Short mmCIF file of C-alpha atoms in Angstrom, two decimals:
data_model
loop_
_atom_site.label_atom_id
_atom_site.label_comp_id
_atom_site.label_asym_id
_atom_site.label_seq_id
_atom_site.Cartn_x
_atom_site.Cartn_y
_atom_site.Cartn_z
CA MET A 14 35.59 51.13 23.29
CA ARG A 15 35.38 47.37 23.80
CA VAL A 16 33.06 45.03 21.94
CA GLN A 17 32.69 41.44 23.06
CA LEU A 18 31.35 38.70 20.77
CA ALA A 19 29.79 35.43 21.90
CA SER A 20 32.31 33.17 20.11
CA GLU A 21 35.28 33.13 17.73
CA THR A 22 32.90 32.56 14.77
CA ASP A 23 30.02 34.82 15.86
CA LEU A 24 29.15 36.30 12.47
CA ASP A 25 25.67 37.48 13.50
CA GLY A 26 27.12 39.18 16.58
CA PHE A 27 29.79 40.87 14.50
CA ARG A 28 27.23 42.18 11.98
CA ARG A 29 25.03 43.49 14.79
CA GLU A 30 27.89 45.20 16.61
CA ALA A 31 29.39 46.58 13.39
CA ARG A 32 26.07 48.20 12.47
CA ALA A 33 25.88 49.78 15.94
CA LEU A 34 29.47 51.01 15.71
CA LEU A 35 28.86 52.56 12.29
CA ALA A 36 25.72 54.24 13.62
CA SER A 37 27.67 55.68 16.54
CA ARG A 38 30.43 56.76 14.11
CA ALA A 39 33.04 54.83 16.08
CA ARG A 40 36.31 54.93 14.18
CA PRO A 41 38.14 51.59 13.73
CA ALA A 42 41.08 52.73 15.86
CA GLN A 43 38.70 53.36 18.79
CA VAL A 44 37.30 49.80 18.84
CA GLU A 45 38.80 46.84 20.67
CA TRP A 46 37.30 43.44 19.76
CA SER A 47 37.26 40.47 22.12
CA VAL A 48 35.49 37.13 22.45
CA GLU A 49 33.57 35.84 25.44
CA GLY A 50 35.79 33.42 27.37
CA GLY A 51 38.94 34.65 25.60
CA GLN A 52 41.99 36.25 27.18
CA GLU A 53 41.00 39.54 28.79
CA ASP A 54 43.08 42.66 29.19
CA LEU A 55 43.01 43.43 32.95
CA PHE A 56 43.68 47.09 32.32
CA ALA A 57 41.17 47.63 29.51
CA ALA A 58 38.27 49.94 30.20
CA ASP A 59 34.86 48.27 30.26
CA GLU A 60 33.14 50.52 27.76
CA THR A 61 30.52 48.78 25.66
CA VAL A 62 27.79 51.42 25.42
CA MET A 63 27.67 53.17 22.06
CA GLU A 64 25.29 56.04 21.48
CA PRO A 65 24.28 56.87 17.88
CA GLN A 66 25.66 60.24 16.80
CA GLY A 67 23.28 61.36 14.08
CA PRO A 68 22.25 59.35 11.03
CA ALA A 69 24.68 56.65 10.06
CA PRO A 70 26.18 56.76 6.54
CA ALA A 71 24.23 54.57 4.14
CA LEU A 72 26.18 51.40 3.47
CA ARG A 73 25.32 48.76 0.92
CA VAL A 74 28.05 46.19 0.46
CA PRO A 75 28.19 43.81 -2.52
CA PRO A 76 27.22 40.13 -1.95
CA ALA A 77 30.84 39.16 -2.56
CA PHE A 78 31.91 41.18 0.48
CA VAL A 79 29.38 39.34 2.68
CA GLU A 80 30.84 36.04 1.48
CA LEU A 81 34.33 37.42 2.15
CA CYS A 82 33.34 38.24 5.76
CA GLN A 83 31.94 34.73 6.28
CA HIS A 84 35.31 33.21 5.41
CA VAL A 85 37.57 35.78 7.10
CA LEU A 86 35.76 35.33 10.42
CA LEU A 87 36.79 31.65 10.42
CA HIS A 88 40.51 32.57 10.27
CA ARG A 89 42.59 32.23 13.45
CA GLU A 90 44.14 35.69 13.08
CA PRO A 91 43.12 37.60 16.26
CA GLN A 92 42.85 40.92 14.35
CA ARG A 93 40.29 39.63 11.80
CA PHE A 94 37.36 41.45 13.49
CA ALA A 95 39.28 44.72 13.49
CA LEU A 96 40.24 44.20 9.83
CA LEU A 97 36.64 43.59 8.73
CA TYR A 98 35.28 46.55 10.69
CA ARG A 99 38.01 48.76 9.21
CA LEU A 100 36.94 47.64 5.73
CA LEU A 101 33.28 48.32 6.51
CA TRP A 102 34.16 51.78 7.80
CA ARG A 103 36.21 52.52 4.71
CA LEU A 104 33.48 51.20 2.37
CA ALA A 105 31.12 53.68 4.04
CA HIS A 106 33.54 56.60 3.73
CA GLU A 107 35.66 55.66 0.66
CA PRO A 108 33.28 54.57 -2.15
CA ASN A 109 36.20 53.94 -4.54
CA LEU A 110 37.62 51.25 -2.25
CA ARG A 111 35.52 48.50 -3.89
CA HIS A 112 37.16 49.29 -7.26
CA ASP A 113 40.76 49.18 -5.98
CA PRO A 114 42.14 45.65 -6.54
CA LEU A 115 45.42 46.45 -4.73
CA ASP A 116 44.13 47.98 -1.51
CA PRO A 117 46.23 46.44 1.34
CA ASP A 118 43.25 45.85 3.67
CA MET A 119 41.19 44.22 0.93
CA LEU A 120 44.15 42.08 -0.14
CA GLN A 121 44.73 41.01 3.48
CA ALA A 122 41.07 40.01 3.84
CA ARG A 123 41.16 38.07 0.57
CA GLU A 124 44.33 36.31 1.70
CA PHE A 125 42.62 35.27 4.95
CA ALA A 126 39.52 34.10 3.03
CA GLN A 127 41.66 32.12 0.59
CA ALA A 128 43.47 30.40 3.47
CA VAL A 129 40.12 29.44 5.02
CA ARG A 130 38.73 28.17 1.70
CA ARG A 131 41.90 26.12 1.20
CA ASP A 132 41.53 24.68 4.72
CA ILE A 133 37.89 23.75 4.00
CA HIS A 134 38.99 22.04 0.79
CA LYS A 135 41.67 20.10 2.67
CA MET A 136 39.20 19.01 5.33
CA HIS A 137 36.83 17.72 2.62
CA ALA A 138 39.71 15.66 1.23
CA PHE A 139 41.65 14.49 4.30
CA VAL A 140 39.07 13.39 6.89
CA ARG A 141 39.41 9.62 7.43
CA PHE A 142 36.58 7.85 9.29
CA ARG A 143 37.12 4.70 11.35
CA PRO A 144 34.19 2.52 12.59
CA VAL A 145 33.93 2.12 16.36
CA GLY A 146 31.61 0.07 18.57
CA ASP A 147 29.85 -3.23 17.97
CA ALA A 148 27.14 -3.08 15.32
CA GLY A 149 25.80 -6.52 16.29
CA ASP A 150 22.61 -5.02 17.78
CA GLY A 151 21.42 -3.99 14.33
CA ALA A 152 22.33 -0.35 14.75
CA GLN A 153 24.63 1.26 12.25
CA PRO A 154 28.22 1.56 13.48
CA LEU A 155 29.49 5.01 14.41
CA HIS A 156 32.31 6.25 12.17
CA VAL A 157 34.69 8.61 13.95
CA ALA A 158 37.41 10.79 12.49
CA TRP A 159 40.10 12.91 14.17
CA TYR A 160 41.11 16.08 12.36
CA GLU A 161 43.08 19.24 13.20
CA PRO A 162 41.98 22.12 10.94
CA ALA A 163 44.20 25.16 10.60
CA HIS A 164 41.22 27.49 11.13
CA ARG A 165 37.83 27.41 12.87
CA ILE A 166 35.94 25.74 10.05
CA VAL A 167 34.20 22.77 11.72
CA GLU A 168 30.74 24.33 11.93
CA ALA A 169 31.05 25.66 8.37
CA VAL A 170 31.95 22.29 6.84
CA ALA A 171 29.52 20.17 8.89
CA PRO A 172 26.60 20.58 6.39
CA TRP A 173 28.87 19.33 3.59
CA PHE A 174 29.63 16.10 5.49
CA GLN A 175 25.93 15.80 6.39
CA ARG A 176 24.99 15.81 2.70
CA ARG A 177 27.92 13.61 1.68
CA PHE A 178 27.37 10.93 4.37
CA ALA A 179 23.65 11.33 4.97
CA ASN A 180 23.03 7.59 5.49
CA MET A 181 25.95 7.02 7.86
CA ARG A 182 26.37 7.74 11.58
CA TRP A 183 29.54 9.74 11.97
CA ALA A 184 31.43 12.11 14.24
CA ILE A 185 34.37 14.39 13.53
CA LEU A 186 36.55 15.27 16.53
CA THR A 187 38.77 18.35 16.46
CA PRO A 188 40.52 20.44 19.15
CA ASP A 189 38.14 23.38 18.57
CA ALA A 190 34.75 21.69 18.24
CA CYS A 191 33.22 18.32 17.44
CA VAL A 192 30.30 17.57 15.17
CA GLU A 193 28.14 14.44 15.14
CA TRP A 194 25.44 13.20 12.76
CA ASP A 195 23.05 10.43 13.86
CA GLY A 196 21.12 10.25 10.61
CA SER A 197 18.58 12.92 11.55
CA VAL A 198 20.20 15.59 13.74
CA LEU A 199 23.51 17.41 13.37
CA GLN A 200 24.99 18.27 16.76
CA LEU A 201 27.93 20.45 17.72
CA ARG A 202 29.82 20.09 20.99
CA PRO A 203 33.10 21.35 22.51
CA GLY A 204 36.46 20.18 21.22
CA ALA A 205 38.10 16.87 22.08
CA SER A 206 41.63 15.56 22.59
CA ARG A 207 43.54 13.32 20.24
CA ALA A 208 43.38 10.53 22.85
CA GLU A 209 39.64 10.21 22.12
CA ALA A 210 40.32 9.34 18.47
CA PRO A 211 39.78 5.65 17.55
CA PRO A 212 42.78 3.39 16.71
CA PRO A 213 43.38 1.90 13.21
CA ASP A 214 40.88 -0.75 12.09
CA ALA A 215 40.93 -3.70 9.66
CA GLY A 216 39.53 -1.60 6.83
CA GLU A 217 42.58 0.62 7.00
CA GLN A 218 44.83 -2.22 5.80
CA LEU A 219 42.55 -2.67 2.79
CA TRP A 220 42.86 1.04 2.01
CA LEU A 221 46.67 0.90 2.32
CA THR A 222 46.78 -2.06 -0.07
CA TYR A 223 44.65 -0.14 -2.57
CA TYR A 224 46.83 2.98 -2.22
CA ARG A 225 50.03 0.95 -2.71
CA ASN A 226 48.65 -0.60 -5.91
CA ILE A 227 47.40 2.60 -7.53
CA PHE A 228 50.69 4.45 -6.83
CA ASN A 229 52.26 5.34 -10.19
CA PRO A 230 56.05 5.89 -9.82
CA ALA A 231 56.29 7.52 -13.27
CA ARG A 232 54.04 10.36 -12.12
CA LEU A 233 55.75 11.02 -8.78
CA LYS A 234 56.26 14.73 -8.15
CA LEU A 235 57.13 15.13 -4.48
CA ALA A 236 57.03 18.93 -4.48
CA THR A 237 53.57 19.03 -6.08
CA MET A 238 52.32 16.26 -3.83
CA GLN A 239 53.45 18.08 -0.69
CA LYS A 240 51.86 21.28 -1.99
CA GLU A 241 48.51 19.53 -2.38
CA MET A 242 48.93 17.36 0.72
CA PRO A 243 51.14 19.34 3.16
CA ARG A 244 53.03 17.42 5.84
CA ARG A 245 50.91 18.94 8.62
CA TYR A 246 48.04 16.67 7.51
CA TRP A 247 50.12 13.50 7.32
CA PRO A 248 49.69 12.39 10.99
CA ASN A 249 45.94 11.97 10.29
CA LEU A 250 46.37 10.15 6.95
CA PRO A 251 47.05 6.39 7.14
CA GLU A 252 48.49 6.34 3.62
CA ALA A 253 51.20 8.86 4.61
CA GLN A 254 53.27 6.01 6.09
CA LEU A 255 53.63 4.57 2.55
CA ILE A 256 54.85 7.74 0.87
CA ALA A 257 58.52 7.51 1.91
CA PRO A 258 59.11 3.84 0.89
CA LEU A 259 57.11 4.22 -2.35
CA ALA A 260 59.02 7.37 -3.27
CA ALA A 261 62.35 5.66 -2.51
CA GLU A 262 61.70 2.87 -4.99
CA ALA A 263 59.97 5.08 -7.61
CA ARG A 264 63.08 5.54 -9.80
CA GLU A 265 63.75 1.80 -10.01
CA ARG A 266 60.09 1.04 -10.83
CA SER A 267 60.02 3.83 -13.45
CA THR A 268 63.16 2.39 -15.09
CA ARG A 269 61.52 -1.02 -15.31
CA MET A 270 58.40 0.53 -16.88
CA ILE A 271 60.51 2.34 -19.51
CA GLU A 272 62.35 -0.85 -20.43
CA GLN A 273 59.09 -2.63 -21.18
CA PRO A 274 58.30 -2.91 -24.95
CA ALA A 275 55.74 -0.45 -26.29
CA SER A 276 52.18 -1.72 -26.63
CA THR A 277 50.48 -1.74 -30.02
CA PRO A 278 47.06 -0.02 -30.25
CA LEU A 279 44.24 -2.27 -31.43
CA ARG A 280 42.94 0.40 -33.83
CA ARG A 281 43.84 3.87 -35.01
CA ILE A 282 41.48 6.77 -35.64
CA PRO A 283 42.00 8.08 -39.18
CA ILE A 284 43.27 11.66 -39.42
CA ALA A 285 40.47 14.08 -40.35
CA PRO A 286 40.99 16.32 -43.37
CA ALA A 287 42.30 19.78 -42.59
CA ALA A 288 39.67 22.42 -41.86
CA THR A 289 38.85 24.84 -44.61
CA THR A 290 40.83 28.05 -44.25
CA MET A 291 38.63 31.08 -43.79
CA LEU A 292 38.79 33.80 -46.39
CA PRO A 293 40.82 36.78 -45.22
CA PRO A 294 38.40 39.51 -44.12
CA GLU A 295 38.61 43.07 -45.32
CA GLY A 296 38.65 45.62 -42.53
CA LEU A 297 38.24 45.17 -38.80
CA PRO A 298 34.41 44.81 -38.85
CA ARG A 299 34.59 41.86 -41.23
CA LEU A 300 37.54 40.42 -39.29
CA ASN A 301 35.57 40.59 -36.05
CA ALA A 302 32.47 39.10 -37.68
CA ALA A 303 34.48 36.19 -39.08
CA MET A 304 36.07 35.68 -35.67
CA GLN A 305 32.66 35.00 -34.14
CA GLN A 306 32.26 31.98 -36.45
CA CYS A 307 35.65 30.46 -35.62
CA ARG A 308 35.57 26.93 -34.17
CA THR A 309 39.09 25.88 -35.13
CA CYS A 310 39.74 24.87 -31.51
CA PRO A 311 37.22 23.59 -28.90
CA ILE A 312 37.25 26.60 -26.55
CA GLY A 313 35.12 28.64 -28.97
CA ALA A 314 32.15 26.39 -28.32
CA LEU A 315 32.22 27.12 -24.55
CA ALA A 316 32.71 30.89 -24.60
CA THR A 317 29.93 33.46 -24.84
CA GLN A 318 31.54 35.20 -27.79
CA ALA A 319 34.86 35.96 -29.43
CA VAL A 320 36.31 39.16 -27.95
CA ALA A 321 37.79 41.48 -30.55
CA GLY A 322 40.36 44.17 -29.90
CA GLU A 323 39.43 47.82 -29.52
CA GLY A 324 41.18 51.13 -30.01
CA PRO A 325 42.22 53.57 -32.73
CA LEU A 326 43.92 52.66 -36.02
CA ALA A 327 47.64 53.39 -36.39
CA PRO A 328 48.18 53.84 -32.62
CA ARG A 329 51.53 54.43 -30.95
CA LEU A 330 51.16 51.14 -29.02
CA MET A 331 49.17 47.93 -29.36
CA PHE A 332 48.86 45.90 -26.13
CA VAL A 333 48.36 42.15 -26.55
CA GLY A 334 47.15 40.04 -23.61
CA GLU A 335 46.63 36.31 -23.24
CA GLN A 336 42.89 35.75 -23.57
CA PRO A 337 39.62 37.39 -22.45
CA GLY A 338 38.55 36.71 -18.87
CA ASP A 339 35.11 36.11 -17.39
CA GLN A 340 33.95 39.74 -17.55
CA GLU A 341 35.47 40.28 -21.01
CA ASP A 342 33.67 37.18 -22.28
CA LEU A 343 30.31 38.43 -20.97
CA ARG A 344 30.73 42.04 -22.15
CA GLY A 345 32.59 41.39 -25.41
CA ARG A 346 35.34 43.93 -24.67
CA PRO A 347 39.02 43.39 -23.79
CA PHE A 348 40.47 44.30 -20.38
CA VAL A 349 37.29 45.30 -18.53
CA GLY A 350 37.64 42.85 -15.58
CA PRO A 351 39.91 43.10 -12.51
CA ALA A 352 43.08 42.75 -14.62
CA GLY A 353 41.82 45.51 -16.93
CA GLN A 354 41.17 47.79 -13.96
CA LEU A 355 44.72 47.19 -12.76
CA LEU A 356 46.04 47.87 -16.27
CA GLU A 357 44.16 51.20 -16.38
CA ARG A 358 45.65 52.13 -13.01
CA ALA A 359 49.12 51.33 -14.36
CA PHE A 360 48.32 53.34 -17.53
CA ALA A 361 47.50 56.34 -15.33
CA GLU A 362 50.82 55.96 -13.47
CA ALA A 363 52.76 55.62 -16.75
CA GLY A 364 51.00 58.50 -18.52
CA ILE A 365 49.23 56.30 -21.09
CA VAL A 366 45.66 57.10 -22.18
CA ARG A 367 43.62 53.95 -22.81
CA GLU A 368 41.65 55.54 -25.66
CA GLU A 369 44.92 56.28 -27.51
CA VAL A 370 46.24 52.68 -27.58
CA TYR A 371 44.87 49.46 -29.04
CA LEU A 372 44.03 46.54 -26.69
CA THR A 373 43.60 42.96 -27.84
CA ASN A 374 44.42 39.35 -26.95
CA ALA A 375 46.41 36.50 -28.49
CA VAL A 376 43.48 34.08 -27.96
CA ARG A 377 39.98 35.31 -28.76
CA HIS A 378 37.78 33.01 -26.66
CA PHE A 379 37.61 32.59 -22.87
CA LYS A 380 38.96 29.20 -21.76
CA TYR A 381 37.82 28.10 -18.33
CA ASP A 382 36.99 25.26 -15.94
CA LEU A 383 33.47 25.27 -14.53
CA ARG A 384 33.53 24.88 -10.71
CA GLY A 385 30.03 25.15 -9.34
CA LYS A 386 28.69 28.50 -10.50
CA HIS A 387 32.14 29.93 -11.16
CA ARG A 388 34.14 29.91 -14.40
CA ILE A 389 37.80 29.61 -13.44
CA HIS A 390 40.40 30.89 -15.94
CA LYS A 391 42.45 28.16 -17.61
CA THR A 392 45.61 28.91 -19.59
CA PRO A 393 45.19 28.17 -23.33
CA SER A 394 47.42 25.51 -24.83
CA GLN A 395 50.03 26.27 -27.50
CA GLN A 396 47.78 24.63 -30.10
CA GLU A 397 44.88 26.90 -29.13
CA ALA A 398 47.09 29.99 -29.26
CA LEU A 399 48.39 28.84 -32.63
CA ALA A 400 44.83 28.42 -33.93
CA CYS A 401 44.17 32.09 -33.07
CA LEU A 402 47.47 33.38 -34.45
CA HIS A 403 46.12 34.29 -37.90
CA TRP A 404 43.46 36.53 -36.27
CA LEU A 405 46.23 38.41 -34.42
CA ARG A 406 48.39 38.75 -37.53
CA GLU A 407 45.51 40.09 -39.61
CA GLU A 408 44.50 42.47 -36.82
CA ILE A 409 48.06 43.85 -36.59
CA ALA A 410 48.10 44.33 -40.36
CA LEU A 411 44.81 46.24 -40.24
CA VAL A 412 45.51 48.30 -37.10
CA ARG A 413 49.11 49.17 -38.14
CA PRO A 414 50.55 49.93 -34.66
CA ARG A 415 53.98 51.54 -34.40
CA ALA A 416 55.04 49.11 -31.63
CA LEU A 417 53.67 46.15 -29.69
CA VAL A 418 53.57 45.35 -25.97
CA ALA A 419 53.21 41.68 -25.02
CA LEU A 420 51.44 41.16 -21.68
CA GLY A 421 52.57 37.74 -20.48
CA ALA A 422 54.19 34.66 -21.97
CA THR A 423 51.32 33.57 -24.26
CA ALA A 424 51.18 36.98 -25.96
CA ALA A 425 54.98 37.14 -26.23
CA ARG A 426 55.12 33.71 -27.87
CA SER A 427 52.40 34.65 -30.36
CA LEU A 428 54.13 37.92 -31.28
CA LEU A 429 57.72 36.66 -31.40
CA GLY A 430 57.16 33.09 -32.60
CA ARG A 431 59.26 31.53 -29.84
CA SER A 432 59.09 30.71 -26.16
CA VAL A 433 59.77 33.73 -23.96
CA VAL A 434 60.81 33.73 -20.29
CA VAL A 435 59.03 36.92 -19.31
CA ARG A 436 61.02 37.68 -16.16
CA ALA A 437 64.31 37.31 -18.09
CA GLU A 438 63.37 39.37 -21.18
CA ARG A 439 60.90 41.90 -19.81
CA GLY A 440 61.40 45.62 -20.26
CA THR A 441 63.55 45.46 -23.40
CA TRP A 442 62.62 46.03 -27.02
CA LEU A 443 62.76 42.88 -29.15
CA ALA A 444 62.48 42.71 -32.93
CA ARG A 445 59.93 40.72 -34.95
CA GLY A 446 60.52 39.37 -38.42
CA ASP A 447 58.36 42.12 -39.95
CA GLY A 448 60.41 44.84 -38.26
CA LEU A 449 57.89 45.74 -35.54
CA GLN A 450 59.37 46.19 -32.07
CA VAL A 451 57.92 44.21 -29.15
CA LEU A 452 58.31 45.04 -25.47
CA VAL A 453 57.55 42.12 -23.13
CA THR A 454 56.19 42.54 -19.61
CA LEU A 455 53.92 40.72 -17.15
CA HIS A 456 50.19 40.30 -17.64
CA PRO A 457 48.32 42.39 -15.02
CA SER A 458 46.48 39.28 -13.81
CA ALA A 459 49.89 37.84 -12.81
CA LEU A 460 50.30 40.77 -10.42
CA LEU A 461 46.92 40.02 -8.84
CA ARG A 462 48.01 36.44 -8.14
CA LEU A 463 51.22 37.46 -6.31
CA PRO A 464 51.44 37.35 -2.50
CA VAL A 465 50.37 40.60 -0.89
CA SER A 466 53.90 41.39 0.28
CA GLN A 467 55.22 41.35 -3.32
CA GLN A 468 52.43 43.22 -5.12
CA ALA A 469 53.48 46.82 -4.46
CA ARG A 470 57.00 46.29 -5.81
CA ALA A 471 55.74 44.23 -8.76
CA PHE A 472 53.28 47.00 -9.65
CA GLU A 473 56.07 49.61 -9.66
CA GLU A 474 58.17 47.40 -11.96
CA PHE A 475 55.15 46.91 -14.22
CA VAL A 476 54.63 50.68 -14.45
CA THR A 477 58.34 51.10 -15.24
CA ASP A 478 57.93 48.71 -18.21
CA LEU A 479 54.91 50.67 -19.46
CA ARG A 480 56.78 53.98 -19.14
CA ARG A 481 59.59 52.50 -21.24
CA ALA A 482 57.05 51.42 -23.87
CA ALA A 483 55.44 54.86 -23.96
CA ALA A 484 58.74 56.76 -24.07
#
C-alpha cells in the first residue's frame, strides 16, 4: 500500500493519510510512504485506495506528541513518515506506550526532533545577512543570506525571522527552499545555488574588527566552541576565518594577562551576618514544615515548594537523588516525573517495592532556567547542596534507614562528604563516618540523557546496581 504526500514537509497530508490508514486498519509494515516528485520505485504497486474496515480505534494523542510530529517531519531521514505512523498505530493499540520513557521508537522520534530543534537554533544564530543592490532610490536595501540547514526547516523558521527583522527587506537562500520578506508579505520559493549568494560587503570588515576585539583568549575552549558552532557552519560565517589565528596566539595573550598586576576594587561590600540557624525539628512532619520556610539559598524563592522525602520509617534502603524536577516541584512528591517512572521500572526489574523504601533528595527545591514556557533543570551548586545538607542529615536520623543508595554525584557528595566519580565508584558499598553503608549509582535522569544506542545497556547496569543494593 503506497501513500504519496505533496512535499517533504507535508504535515497536513500526513495527518490526513494517517487517519485514513488507521481507519482502514492498515498495519505499519503494509504502508510505503513517498513524496511527490521524489525517487519512485519502478516495481512498486500503485495501490493508494484504502477502504475503512469497521470503526477505527479511538485515538487521542497528547499535545506533546503533536509537537513531536511537527519537528520529526522536518528531519531528512527518509523513514520518518513510517516511524511516525508506526508510533500512531502503537498508541492506538498499546496504551502503555506513552508511559514508557525507553521505548526505542519513541526515543528515535525524540532524537530526530531534538536534531531538528538544534538545527533551528543554529539557523537562528548563524544566518548572516549582506546588503545587495543600490538603495539610492529611497527603497530599503535587500539583505540576503546564504545558509545550508541540516534539515528541512526553512518554512518553519521563516516566521521567526519575520518577527525579528520585521522592518527590514531580507531573503534567505538555501538549497531546499528560499524565503523572502518585503516588509508586508512572506514568500517561499524553490531552493537556490550558492552562486546566487552575495559576496562580502564593507560592513563585514566592521563585524570582523568587532569580533577580533571581543575575543577573550583566557576563555578559549576550542572543544566547547566547536560543539556550539560546528565546523559545518563555518563556511557561512565570516568570523570563522579569525578563529585559527586567534586561537594560535591565545596562550601568549593569556600569559600577558596573567602577568598584569591585580586591580584594586574601588569598594567592598561588607559581609552580612550569618543567618540564624533554624531550631532542629522534632519528627518528620515538623522537619517538612520547617523545610518549607527555608530560604538559606536563592533557589527556594523560585520553586513552588520544598519537596520532602516519602516512605516508611526504618526501611531497608533509603534512596537519595539530586533535587526535585519539574513534576516533583508541582506535585510536592519525589520521583514522580520521567526519571521517577524510569526508577520504578528499574525497581520492578530489581525486585524492589517502592512503598517499602524511602525516597528523598539531597537538595529540596527545584533549580531551573526559565526558557519560554519551559522550566529547564539546572544542576545545583555545591553551596546550594551544602545549604540543604542539614535537612538530609536530620531526615536520615529520623528515618533510620539500614543503608543508603546515592543516585548521582550530588547525592553521593552529600552522603559521603567528598567528591565522587560515579562511574568509577558505582556498584560498591562505601562507608560513612556514622557507620551507614552507601551504594553509589547513576541518577535515572542520566540514563534518559544518554544516546539511544547506549540506553539499553546502561539500564541493565543500573538494575544490576539496584539488585546489589537490595541483596
